[in-house]
Every structure is written in structure tokens, then in C-alpha cells.
PDB file of C-alpha atoms in Angstrom:
ATOM      1  CA  UNK A   1      97.331 115.123  57.513  1.00 39.00           C
ATOM      2  CA  UNK A   2      97.029 113.016  60.650  1.00 47.00           C
ATOM      3  CA  UNK A   3      94.419 114.224  63.107  1.00 56.00           C
ATOM      4  CA  UNK A   4      95.024 113.933  66.838  1.00 62.00           C
ATOM      5  CA  UNK A   5      92.228 112.144  68.648  1.00 86.00           C
ATOM      6  CA  UNK A   6      92.282 111.822  72.405  1.00 96.00           C
ATOM      7  CA  UNK A   7      93.387 108.847  74.460  1.00 97.00           C
ATOM      8  CA  UNK A   8      89.777 108.805  75.658  1.00 96.00           C
ATOM      9  CA  UNK A   9      88.623 108.167  72.080  1.00 95.00           C
ATOM     10  CA  UNK A  10      91.277 105.515  71.473  1.00 96.00           C
ATOM     11  CA  UNK A  11      90.143 103.644  74.575  1.00 96.00           C
ATOM     12  CA  UNK A  12      86.461 103.833  73.676  1.00 95.00           C
ATOM     13  CA  UNK A  13      87.340 102.422  70.259  1.00 96.00           C
ATOM     14  CA  UNK A  14      88.567  99.308  72.091  1.00 97.00           C
ATOM     15  CA  UNK A  15      85.492  99.001  74.356  1.00 95.00           C
ATOM     16  CA  UNK A  16      83.998  96.062  72.416  1.00 96.00           C
ATOM     17  CA  UNK A  17      87.304  94.680  71.150  1.00 98.00           C
ATOM     18  CA  UNK A  18      87.577  91.007  72.112  1.00 98.00           C
ATOM     19  CA  UNK A  19      91.161  90.629  70.932  1.00 98.00           C
ATOM     20  CA  UNK A  20      94.070  90.323  73.367  1.00 98.00           C
ATOM     21  CA  UNK A  21      94.865  93.695  74.925  1.00 98.00           C
ATOM     22  CA  UNK A  22      97.287  93.200  77.810  1.00 98.00           C
ATOM     23  CA  UNK A  23      99.673  90.442  78.847  1.00 98.00           C
ATOM     24  CA  UNK A  24     101.578  90.579  82.129  1.00 98.00           C
ATOM     25  CA  UNK A  25     103.239  87.505  83.515  1.00 96.00           C
ATOM     26  CA  UNK A  26     100.655  84.732  83.456  1.00 97.00           C
ATOM     27  CA  UNK A  27      97.732  87.173  83.412  1.00 98.00           C
ATOM     28  CA  UNK A  28      95.874  88.351  80.315  1.00 98.00           C
ATOM     29  CA  UNK A  29      93.085  90.790  79.534  1.00 98.00           C
ATOM     30  CA  UNK A  30      91.189  91.356  76.305  1.00 98.00           C
ATOM     31  CA  UNK A  31      90.935  94.966  75.165  1.00 98.00           C
ATOM     32  CA  UNK A  32      87.314  95.239  76.277  1.00 97.00           C
ATOM     33  CA  UNK A  33      88.421  94.043  79.723  1.00 97.00           C
ATOM     34  CA  UNK A  34      91.238  96.589  79.762  1.00 98.00           C
ATOM     35  CA  UNK A  35      88.736  99.357  79.003  1.00 97.00           C
ATOM     36  CA  UNK A  36      86.347  98.093  81.664  1.00 96.00           C
ATOM     37  CA  UNK A  37      89.102  97.880  84.289  1.00 97.00           C
ATOM     38  CA  UNK A  38      90.183 101.379  83.325  1.00 96.00           C
ATOM     39  CA  UNK A  39      86.646 102.651  83.878  1.00 95.00           C
ATOM     40  CA  UNK A  40      86.472 100.965  87.276  1.00 96.00           C
ATOM     41  CA  UNK A  41      89.794 102.457  88.347  1.00 97.00           C
ATOM     42  CA  UNK A  42      88.825 105.901  87.094  1.00 96.00           C
ATOM     43  CA  UNK A  43      85.542 105.781  89.018  1.00 95.00           C
ATOM     44  CA  UNK A  44      87.342 104.588  92.154  1.00 96.00           C
ATOM     45  CA  UNK A  45      89.813 107.449  91.986  1.00 96.00           C
ATOM     46  CA  UNK A  46      87.021 109.974  91.357  1.00 95.00           C
ATOM     47  CA  UNK A  47      85.385 108.873  94.604  1.00 95.00           C
ATOM     48  CA  UNK A  48      88.549 109.810  96.515  1.00 96.00           C
ATOM     49  CA  UNK A  49      89.585 113.048  94.839  1.00 96.00           C
ATOM     50  CA  UNK A  50      88.515 116.131  96.835  1.00 95.00           C
ATOM     51  CA  UNK A  51      86.319 118.663  95.082  1.00 93.00           C
ATOM     52  CA  UNK A  52      87.931 121.955  94.209  1.00 94.00           C
ATOM     53  CA  UNK A  53      91.425 120.504  93.851  1.00 96.00           C
ATOM     54  CA  UNK A  54      93.376 119.319  90.787  1.00 96.00           C
ATOM     55  CA  UNK A  55      92.333 115.718  90.017  1.00 97.00           C
ATOM     56  CA  UNK A  56      95.931 114.510  90.244  1.00 98.00           C
ATOM     57  CA  UNK A  57      96.576 110.835  91.023  1.00 98.00           C
ATOM     58  CA  UNK A  58     100.150 110.044  91.989  1.00 98.00           C
ATOM     59  CA  UNK A  59     101.239 106.617  90.749  1.00 98.00           C
ATOM     60  CA  UNK A  60     104.288 105.078  92.398  1.00 98.00           C
ATOM     61  CA  UNK A  61     104.429 101.691  90.701  1.00 98.00           C
ATOM     62  CA  UNK A  62     106.684  99.667  88.479  1.00 98.00           C
ATOM     63  CA  UNK A  63     105.233  98.479  85.161  1.00 98.00           C
ATOM     64  CA  UNK A  64     102.154  96.781  86.556  1.00 98.00           C
ATOM     65  CA  UNK A  65      98.710  96.324  84.995  1.00 98.00           C
ATOM     66  CA  UNK A  66      97.374  98.662  87.697  1.00 98.00           C
ATOM     67  CA  UNK A  67      99.503 101.486  86.291  1.00 98.00           C
ATOM     68  CA  UNK A  68      97.898 101.114  82.870  1.00 98.00           C
ATOM     69  CA  UNK A  69      94.399 100.744  84.360  1.00 98.00           C
ATOM     70  CA  UNK A  70      94.922 103.965  86.328  1.00 98.00           C
ATOM     71  CA  UNK A  71      96.195 105.729  83.225  1.00 98.00           C
ATOM     72  CA  UNK A  72      93.235 104.515  81.184  1.00 97.00           C
ATOM     73  CA  UNK A  73      90.917 105.438  84.038  1.00 96.00           C
ATOM     74  CA  UNK A  74      92.312 108.948  84.110  1.00 97.00           C
ATOM     75  CA  UNK A  75      91.699 109.280  80.367  1.00 97.00           C
ATOM     76  CA  UNK A  76      88.082 108.172  80.794  1.00 95.00           C
ATOM     77  CA  UNK A  77      87.308 110.088  83.991  1.00 94.00           C
ATOM     78  CA  UNK A  78      89.077 113.386  83.335  1.00 94.00           C
ATOM     79  CA  UNK A  79      91.940 112.870  85.776  1.00 96.00           C
ATOM     80  CA  UNK A  80      95.691 113.413  85.583  1.00 98.00           C
ATOM     81  CA  UNK A  81      98.206 110.672  86.352  1.00 98.00           C
ATOM     82  CA  UNK A  82     101.391 111.924  87.985  1.00 98.00           C
ATOM     83  CA  UNK A  83     104.130 109.412  87.228  1.00 97.00           C
ATOM     84  CA  UNK A  84     106.305 109.283  90.346  1.00 97.00           C
ATOM     85  CA  UNK A  85     109.856 108.182  89.621  1.00 94.00           C
ATOM     86  CA  UNK A  86     110.727 105.418  92.073  1.00 93.00           C
ATOM     87  CA  UNK A  87     114.438 106.079  91.662  1.00 90.00           C
ATOM     88  CA  UNK A  88     113.855 109.280  93.654  1.00 90.00           C
ATOM     89  CA  UNK A  89     114.243 108.999  97.407  1.00 90.00           C
ATOM     90  CA  UNK A  90     113.311 110.805 100.608  1.00 93.00           C
ATOM     91  CA  UNK A  91     112.801 114.556 100.444  1.00 92.00           C
ATOM     92  CA  UNK A  92     113.335 114.548  96.660  1.00 92.00           C
ATOM     93  CA  UNK A  93     110.384 112.188  96.185  1.00 94.00           C
ATOM     94  CA  UNK A  94     108.256 114.168  98.636  1.00 94.00           C
ATOM     95  CA  UNK A  95     109.078 117.369  96.748  1.00 93.00           C
ATOM     96  CA  UNK A  96     107.819 115.804  93.502  1.00 93.00           C
ATOM     97  CA  UNK A  97     104.552 114.909  95.232  1.00 95.00           C
ATOM     98  CA  UNK A  98     104.080 118.422  96.590  1.00 92.00           C
ATOM     99  CA  UNK A  99     104.987 120.350  93.455  1.00 91.00           C
ATOM    100  CA  UNK A 100     102.583 118.296  91.321  1.00 95.00           C
ATOM    101  CA  UNK A 101      99.508 118.853  93.552  1.00 96.00           C
ATOM    102  CA  UNK A 102      98.981 115.110  94.053  1.00 97.00           C
ATOM    103  CA  UNK A 103      95.725 114.415  95.929  1.00 98.00           C
ATOM    104  CA  UNK A 104      96.126 110.663  96.397  1.00 98.00           C
ATOM    105  CA  UNK A 105      99.010 108.224  95.861  1.00 98.00           C
ATOM    106  CA  UNK A 106      98.666 104.675  94.576  1.00 98.00           C
ATOM    107  CA  UNK A 107     101.588 102.340  95.231  1.00 98.00           C
ATOM    108  CA  UNK A 108     102.153  98.723  96.278  1.00 98.00           C
ATOM    109  CA  UNK A 109     103.943  96.827  99.016  1.00 96.00           C
ATOM    110  CA  UNK A 110     107.145  96.765  96.952  1.00 96.00           C
ATOM    111  CA  UNK A 111     107.522 100.544  96.670  1.00 97.00           C
ATOM    112  CA  UNK A 112     105.487 101.742  99.650  1.00 97.00           C
ATOM    113  CA  UNK A 113     108.593 101.728 101.902  1.00 97.00           C
ATOM    114  CA  UNK A 114     109.910 104.651  99.823  1.00 97.00           C
ATOM    115  CA  UNK A 115     107.170 106.766 101.404  1.00 97.00           C
ATOM    116  CA  UNK A 116     107.909 105.786 104.993  1.00 95.00           C
ATOM    117  CA  UNK A 117     108.539 108.807 107.191  1.00 94.00           C
ATOM    118  CA  UNK A 118     107.626 111.345 104.500  1.00 94.00           C
ATOM    119  CA  UNK A 119     105.189 114.148 105.341  1.00 90.00           C
ATOM    120  CA  UNK A 120     102.986 113.898 102.248  1.00 93.00           C
ATOM    121  CA  UNK A 121      99.627 115.071 103.575  1.00 92.00           C
ATOM    122  CA  UNK A 122      97.642 112.886 101.165  1.00 96.00           C
ATOM    123  CA  UNK A 123      96.170 109.378 101.447  1.00 96.00           C
ATOM    124  CA  UNK A 124      98.251 106.441 100.226  1.00 97.00           C
ATOM    125  CA  UNK A 125      96.596 103.344  98.742  1.00 98.00           C
ATOM    126  CA  UNK A 126      98.258  99.961  98.255  1.00 98.00           C
ATOM    127  CA  UNK A 127      97.206  97.916  95.249  1.00 98.00           C
ATOM    128  CA  UNK A 128      96.446  94.338  96.199  1.00 95.00           C
ATOM    129  CA  UNK A 129      95.443  95.260  99.737  1.00 97.00           C
ATOM    130  CA  UNK A 130      91.960  94.410 101.135  1.00 97.00           C
ATOM    131  CA  UNK A 131      91.145  98.130 101.131  1.00 97.00           C
ATOM    132  CA  UNK A 132      92.081  98.365  97.459  1.00 98.00           C
ATOM    133  CA  UNK A 133      89.871  95.438  96.480  1.00 97.00           C
ATOM    134  CA  UNK A 134      86.982  96.903  98.499  1.00 97.00           C
ATOM    135  CA  UNK A 135      87.395 100.254  96.760  1.00 97.00           C
ATOM    136  CA  UNK A 136      87.307  98.708  93.281  1.00 97.00           C
ATOM    137  CA  UNK A 137      84.393  96.432  94.184  1.00 96.00           C
ATOM    138  CA  UNK A 138      82.376  99.517  95.104  1.00 95.00           C
ATOM    139  CA  UNK A 139      82.549 100.680  91.458  1.00 92.00           C
ATOM    140  CA  UNK A 140      81.708  97.588  89.392  1.00 85.00           C
ATOM    141  CA  UNK A 141      79.809  99.580  86.750  1.00 78.00           C
ATOM    142  CA  UNK A 142      81.503 102.938  86.296  1.00 74.00           C
ATOM    143  CA  UNK A 143      79.233 105.738  85.077  1.00 69.00           C
ATOM    144  CA  UNK A 144      79.795 107.144  81.600  1.00 69.00           C
ATOM    145  CA  UNK A 145      82.128 110.158  81.490  1.00 67.00           C
ATOM    146  CA  UNK A 146      80.363 113.415  82.283  1.00 65.00           C
ATOM    147  CA  UNK A 147      82.587 115.314  79.856  1.00 75.00           C
ATOM    148  CA  UNK A 148      84.637 114.420  76.809  1.00 87.00           C
ATOM    149  CA  UNK A 149      88.234 115.639  77.034  1.00 92.00           C
ATOM    150  CA  UNK A 150      89.727 117.810  74.334  1.00 94.00           C
ATOM    151  CA  UNK A 151      93.085 116.978  72.722  1.00 96.00           C
ATOM    152  CA  UNK A 152      94.801 119.738  74.720  1.00 96.00           C
ATOM    153  CA  UNK A 153      93.394 118.586  78.073  1.00 97.00           C
ATOM    154  CA  UNK A 154      96.001 117.383  80.547  1.00 97.00           C
ATOM    155  CA  UNK A 155      96.353 113.621  81.056  1.00 98.00           C
ATOM    156  CA  UNK A 156      99.771 113.129  82.694  1.00 98.00           C
ATOM    157  CA  UNK A 157     102.533 114.933  84.517  1.00 97.00           C
ATOM    158  CA  UNK A 158     105.887 113.349  83.734  1.00 96.00           C
ATOM    159  CA  UNK A 159     109.005 114.498  85.543  1.00 94.00           C
ATOM    160  CA  UNK A 160     112.222 115.316  83.731  1.00 85.00           C
ATOM    161  CA  UNK A 161     115.345 113.395  84.707  1.00 74.00           C
ATOM    162  CA  UNK A 162     116.777 116.259  86.752  1.00 61.00           C
ATOM    163  CA  UNK A 163     120.191 116.107  85.088  1.00 59.00           C
ATOM    164  CA  UNK A 164     120.237 119.910  84.714  1.00 59.00           C
ATOM    165  CA  UNK A 165     118.592 120.889  87.994  1.00 64.00           C
ATOM    166  CA  UNK A 166     115.557 119.812  89.971  1.00 76.00           C
ATOM    167  CA  UNK A 167     113.140 117.601  87.991  1.00 82.00           C
ATOM    168  CA  UNK A 168     110.288 119.529  86.429  1.00 87.00           C
ATOM    169  CA  UNK A 169     106.778 118.202  85.905  1.00 92.00           C
ATOM    170  CA  UNK A 170     106.059 118.336  82.172  1.00 94.00           C
ATOM    171  CA  UNK A 171     102.449 118.729  81.039  1.00 96.00           C
ATOM    172  CA  UNK A 172     101.426 115.815  78.822  1.00 97.00           C
ATOM    173  CA  UNK A 173      98.084 116.247  77.102  1.00 97.00           C
ATOM    174  CA  UNK A 174      95.825 113.711  75.407  1.00 97.00           C
ATOM    175  CA  UNK A 175      97.174 114.889  72.045  1.00 97.00           C
ATOM    176  CA  UNK A 176     100.799 114.446  73.125  1.00 97.00           C
ATOM    177  CA  UNK A 177     100.054 110.765  73.662  1.00 98.00           C
ATOM    178  CA  UNK A 178      97.379 110.057  71.059  1.00 97.00           C
ATOM    179  CA  UNK A 179      99.140 111.827  68.178  1.00 95.00           C
ATOM    180  CA  UNK A 180     102.500 109.997  68.367  1.00 96.00           C
ATOM    181  CA  UNK A 181     100.600 106.772  69.007  1.00 97.00           C
ATOM    182  CA  UNK A 182      98.646 107.170  65.798  1.00 96.00           C
ATOM    183  CA  UNK A 183     101.634 108.494  63.838  1.00 96.00           C
ATOM    184  CA  UNK A 184     104.027 105.721  64.903  1.00 97.00           C
ATOM    185  CA  UNK A 185     101.482 102.954  64.397  1.00 97.00           C
ATOM    186  CA  UNK A 186     100.905 104.146  60.826  1.00 97.00           C
ATOM    187  CA  UNK A 187     104.594 104.761  60.139  1.00 97.00           C
ATOM    188  CA  UNK A 188     105.560 101.267  61.295  1.00 97.00           C
ATOM    189  CA  UNK A 189     102.536  99.468  59.888  1.00 97.00           C
ATOM    190  CA  UNK A 190     101.408  98.156  63.265  1.00 98.00           C
ATOM    191  CA  UNK A 191      98.142  96.229  63.398  1.00 98.00           C
ATOM    192  CA  UNK A 192      96.004  94.309  65.899  1.00 98.00           C
ATOM    193  CA  UNK A 193      98.129  91.270  65.064  1.00 98.00           C
ATOM    194  CA  UNK A 194     101.239  92.892  66.574  1.00 98.00           C
ATOM    195  CA  UNK A 195     102.442  92.484  70.143  1.00 98.00           C
ATOM    196  CA  UNK A 196     104.196  95.502  71.666  1.00 98.00           C
ATOM    197  CA  UNK A 197     106.730  94.607  74.348  1.00 98.00           C
ATOM    198  CA  UNK A 198     106.928  97.368  76.943  1.00 98.00           C
ATOM    199  CA  UNK A 199     109.725  97.272  79.519  1.00 98.00           C
ATOM    200  CA  UNK A 200     110.736 100.934  79.752  1.00 97.00           C
ATOM    201  CA  UNK A 201     109.342 102.603  82.921  1.00 97.00           C
ATOM    202  CA  UNK A 202     105.800 103.921  82.593  1.00 97.00           C
ATOM    203  CA  UNK A 203     106.696 107.112  84.459  1.00 96.00           C
ATOM    204  CA  UNK A 204     108.820 108.002  81.410  1.00 94.00           C
ATOM    205  CA  UNK A 205     107.427 109.585  78.247  1.00 95.00           C
ATOM    206  CA  UNK A 206     109.116 107.052  75.946  1.00 95.00           C
ATOM    207  CA  UNK A 207     107.153 104.142  77.407  1.00 97.00           C
ATOM    208  CA  UNK A 208     103.871 106.024  77.117  1.00 98.00           C
ATOM    209  CA  UNK A 209     104.312 107.643  73.706  1.00 97.00           C
ATOM    210  CA  UNK A 210     106.435 105.058  71.877  1.00 97.00           C
ATOM    211  CA  UNK A 211     105.240 101.893  73.616  1.00 98.00           C
ATOM    212  CA  UNK A 212     101.702 102.046  74.978  1.00 98.00           C
ATOM    213  CA  UNK A 213     100.188 104.675  72.663  1.00 98.00           C
ATOM    214  CA  UNK A 214     100.943 102.978  69.295  1.00 98.00           C
ATOM    215  CA  UNK A 215      99.505  99.693  70.594  1.00 98.00           C
ATOM    216  CA  UNK A 216      96.377 101.440  71.867  1.00 98.00           C
ATOM    217  CA  UNK A 217      95.921 103.326  68.605  1.00 97.00           C
ATOM    218  CA  UNK A 218      95.545 100.142  66.540  1.00 98.00           C
ATOM    219  CA  UNK A 219      94.531  97.586  69.165  1.00 98.00           C
ATOM    220  CA  UNK A 220      97.846  95.717  69.216  1.00 98.00           C
ATOM    221  CA  UNK A 221      98.545  93.621  72.301  1.00 98.00           C
ATOM    222  CA  UNK A 222     100.646  95.185  75.057  1.00 98.00           C
ATOM    223  CA  UNK A 223     103.110  92.753  76.677  1.00 98.00           C
ATOM    224  CA  UNK A 224     104.153  94.388  79.934  1.00 98.00           C
ATOM    225  CA  UNK A 225     107.387  93.660  81.781  1.00 98.00           C
ATOM    226  CA  UNK A 226     107.707  94.898  85.382  1.00 97.00           C
ATOM    227  CA  UNK A 227     111.062  96.435  84.545  1.00 96.00           C
ATOM    228  CA  UNK A 228     113.772  96.217  81.897  1.00 97.00           C
ATOM    229  CA  UNK A 229     116.040  93.184  82.102  1.00 97.00           C
ATOM    230  CA  UNK A 230     118.816  92.597  79.598  1.00 98.00           C
ATOM    231  CA  UNK A 231     118.901  88.858  80.272  1.00 97.00           C
ATOM    232  CA  UNK A 232     115.114  88.639  80.262  1.00 98.00           C
ATOM    233  CA  UNK A 233     114.570  90.606  77.056  1.00 98.00           C
ATOM    234  CA  UNK A 234     114.804  87.826  74.486  1.00 98.00           C
ATOM    235  CA  UNK A 235     112.995  85.203  76.622  1.00 98.00           C
ATOM    236  CA  UNK A 236     110.157  87.696  77.093  1.00 98.00           C
ATOM    237  CA  UNK A 237     110.020  88.491  73.372  1.00 98.00           C
ATOM    238  CA  UNK A 238     109.680  84.796  72.619  1.00 98.00           C
ATOM    239  CA  UNK A 239     107.241  84.115  75.465  1.00 98.00           C
ATOM    240  CA  UNK A 240     104.843  86.866  74.435  1.00 98.00           C
ATOM    241  CA  UNK A 241     105.402  86.651  70.693  1.00 98.00           C
ATOM    242  CA  UNK A 242     106.473  90.298  70.655  1.00 98.00           C
ATOM    243  CA  UNK A 243     106.872  91.874  67.235  1.00 98.00           C
ATOM    244  CA  UNK A 244     107.570  95.457  68.382  1.00 98.00           C
ATOM    245  CA  UNK A 245     109.529  96.995  71.259  1.00 98.00           C
ATOM    246  CA  UNK A 246     110.593 100.470  72.325  1.00 97.00           C
ATOM    247  CA  UNK A 247     113.747 101.587  74.105  1.00 96.00           C
ATOM    248  CA  UNK A 248     115.496 104.629  75.539  1.00 91.00           C
ATOM    249  CA  UNK A 249     119.079 105.132  76.666  1.00 83.00           C
ATOM    250  CA  UNK A 250     121.368 102.117  76.765  1.00 90.00           C
ATOM    251  CA  UNK A 251     119.108  99.021  76.803  1.00 93.00           C
ATOM    252  CA  UNK A 252     120.364  97.936  73.388  1.00 93.00           C
ATOM    253  CA  UNK A 253     123.935  97.963  74.692  1.00 94.00           C
ATOM    254  CA  UNK A 254     122.926  96.010  77.796  1.00 96.00           C
ATOM    255  CA  UNK A 255     121.184  93.361  75.712  1.00 97.00           C
ATOM    256  CA  UNK A 256     124.152  93.203  73.337  1.00 96.00           C
ATOM    257  CA  UNK A 257     126.405  92.532  76.349  1.00 96.00           C
ATOM    258  CA  UNK A 258     124.553  89.279  77.084  1.00 97.00           C
ATOM    259  CA  UNK A 259     125.909  85.990  75.792  1.00 97.00           C
ATOM    260  CA  UNK A 260     125.455  85.519  72.062  1.00 97.00           C
ATOM    261  CA  UNK A 261     123.677  82.324  71.042  1.00 97.00           C
ATOM    262  CA  UNK A 262     123.337  80.670  67.647  1.00 97.00           C
ATOM    263  CA  UNK A 263     119.535  80.908  67.760  1.00 97.00           C
ATOM    264  CA  UNK A 264     119.297  84.623  68.642  1.00 98.00           C
ATOM    265  CA  UNK A 265     117.532  85.349  65.354  1.00 97.00           C
ATOM    266  CA  UNK A 266     114.892  82.761  66.179  1.00 98.00           C
ATOM    267  CA  UNK A 267     112.380  85.243  67.559  1.00 98.00           C
ATOM    268  CA  UNK A 268     109.273  87.108  66.311  1.00 98.00           C
ATOM    269  CA  UNK A 269     110.669  90.629  66.762  1.00 98.00           C
ATOM    270  CA  UNK A 270     110.180  92.778  63.677  1.00 98.00           C
ATOM    271  CA  UNK A 271     110.880  96.363  64.776  1.00 98.00           C
ATOM    272  CA  UNK A 272     112.559  98.143  67.696  1.00 98.00           C
ATOM    273  CA  UNK A 273     112.160 101.899  68.053  1.00 97.00           C
ATOM    274  CA  UNK A 274     113.709 104.424  70.412  1.00 95.00           C
ATOM    275  CA  UNK A 275     116.469 106.966  70.911  1.00 91.00           C
ATOM    276  CA  UNK A 276     119.822 107.701  72.542  1.00 88.00           C
ATOM    277  CA  UNK A 277     121.574 104.556  71.289  1.00 90.00           C
ATOM    278  CA  UNK A 278     124.796 104.644  69.268  1.00 92.00           C
ATOM    279  CA  UNK A 279     124.968 103.439  65.683  1.00 93.00           C
ATOM    280  CA  UNK A 280     127.143 100.443  66.538  1.00 93.00           C
ATOM    281  CA  UNK A 281     124.579  99.079  68.981  1.00 94.00           C
ATOM    282  CA  UNK A 282     121.714  99.813  66.610  1.00 95.00           C
ATOM    283  CA  UNK A 283     123.368  97.958  63.726  1.00 96.00           C
ATOM    284  CA  UNK A 284     124.622  95.138  65.924  1.00 96.00           C
ATOM    285  CA  UNK A 285     121.263  94.600  67.606  1.00 97.00           C
ATOM    286  CA  UNK A 286     119.425  94.451  64.285  1.00 97.00           C
ATOM    287  CA  UNK A 287     121.907  91.956  62.839  1.00 97.00           C
ATOM    288  CA  UNK A 288     121.996  89.768  65.938  1.00 98.00           C
ATOM    289  CA  UNK A 289     118.247  89.532  66.457  1.00 98.00           C
ATOM    290  CA  UNK A 290     117.101  89.807  62.842  1.00 98.00           C
ATOM    291  CA  UNK A 291     114.976  92.930  63.205  1.00 98.00           C
ATOM    292  CA  UNK A 292     114.896  96.559  62.144  1.00 97.00           C
ATOM    293  CA  UNK A 293     116.125  99.039  64.753  1.00 97.00           C
ATOM    294  CA  UNK A 294     115.245 102.723  64.444  1.00 95.00           C
TER     295      UNK A 294
END
């Protein structure tokens, strides 16, 4: 029977791991650097969160390294990341912030305009700004966690799509991330030699549970794309040496709609896992790119 450790424990297991942990564009971090950055971000957020309120950090970012550092920081520091869906606009986005008890919002100059004119009542921080760098520099050596989270402790709030009413914030515990991460990594035989390509949005459970968590569980490298791109999928897979990828919805169909080339099977991809794709796309994708699709 598979036990369910916490994300906190999975991160600490990588604390001295000198193997590649995160690739994003031309930037790279070893796993020990990922864990350190996570600790710094968690300590920085702790310094801003008001006492007596839920330690909820709203994250309005695309798939950036900062998103994963904030998520790791929350796991280490006992916080909760609220994944804010940047396809929401205006009062709908503000309502998500209010109903999830967000105490601070982290965004960047790309998505910050979505918050213009909204009465949020909480501070907004921009990654990459001078204030952001000053905040992180003030916590170069984060203190060890004062408490160790339990598997059923909350780690994220992830909003539903809202297709059947207003989006609801779903409680996502350490176990709900760590357990599928461990299960899928064992089921698919993932190892530290694998590279997990992650292009599904990090505010969605699929990206967290089927993309990030399996890589974290075994110390595979995470190759992070800012967003999904059908035309950029195969070039990214080749660039990063990706052996594993996750999907949700119609990405397989979008990739299949790109121009077929004679060398499509010339890539390192071994396994693609996800849901909500039809059998024709699943079979066609596997045949075209020479991988197993589940």
C-alpha cells in the first residue's frame, strides 16, 4: 500500500539534491536551489501575512518559476497558495480573491493590469520589481519550519472551471498532491533521469497533481513552459529533452492540427498522461510522436 507523505517531506528530500530540478527558458536550478528558493519565498510571504488570518497567498501568474517557488514555500512554511485563474476578469476575479480569504496577491507586470480598478483590500506584489527583490533579499536564510504539516493540512485552493455555476474554491491538501505524485511516478516508472514537461496552467489541479507532483516525488527535472503552445510543444520537448508530459482537455488535438513532419518521431518523449481527450487523438498522437499516451 502506498503511503501519502506530504509535499513538505518531498521537498526536504530534495534539499541536498544536486541534480537538475527546474528548467525555464534559459534559466536552470538544481533541486537543492529550488528548495532553497522555496524556503526564501515562504519566509518572505510569512513576513507579510497578518496574524490571526488565514495564511492565504493569492498567486496570479502564468507558469513562471516564481509560481513554483511560492508553492514550495507554502509547503515549507505552512501557507496556502490560492491559484487565481487569469482567464477571469473584473468583478469575477475580485470575487475569487474575496471568497478565498486571500491576504496578499503576487503577480507580475504581465497580469497586474487585470487587477486595475478592483477593490481588493489586500497588498499586491509584482515579481521582478525592486520591492520584490528587496523583500526576498531580506530573507536569505529562511528559518526552519516551526511545525511539520500533516497530510490532511491545506496547501492550495484551486478554483473549479465555473461551467455549472460560480467557480468554487476546492481544498487541496498535502496528501492530495503528494499521493498522486508518488502513485503516478511509480506507475509510470519515472526516475531522476526523466524530464517532465509542464505547460498546463499551474492554477489547475492537473498541472499540480499530474505534472509537478510526480517529478517532485522522484526528483525528475521539471521543464516549465509559460503557457501551452501547440506549435511550441515539440520544439520544447526536444529543447528540454522531455520524456514525460501531462495534458488536460484538447491539447492533443491542437498539437495534432499542426503540420506533420517526417521527423516527428525524432524526440525523447516516452509518456504523455492526462484526461478529456478522445481516442482518435490519443492513438494518433502516440503514433505520430512515437510515445505512449494515457
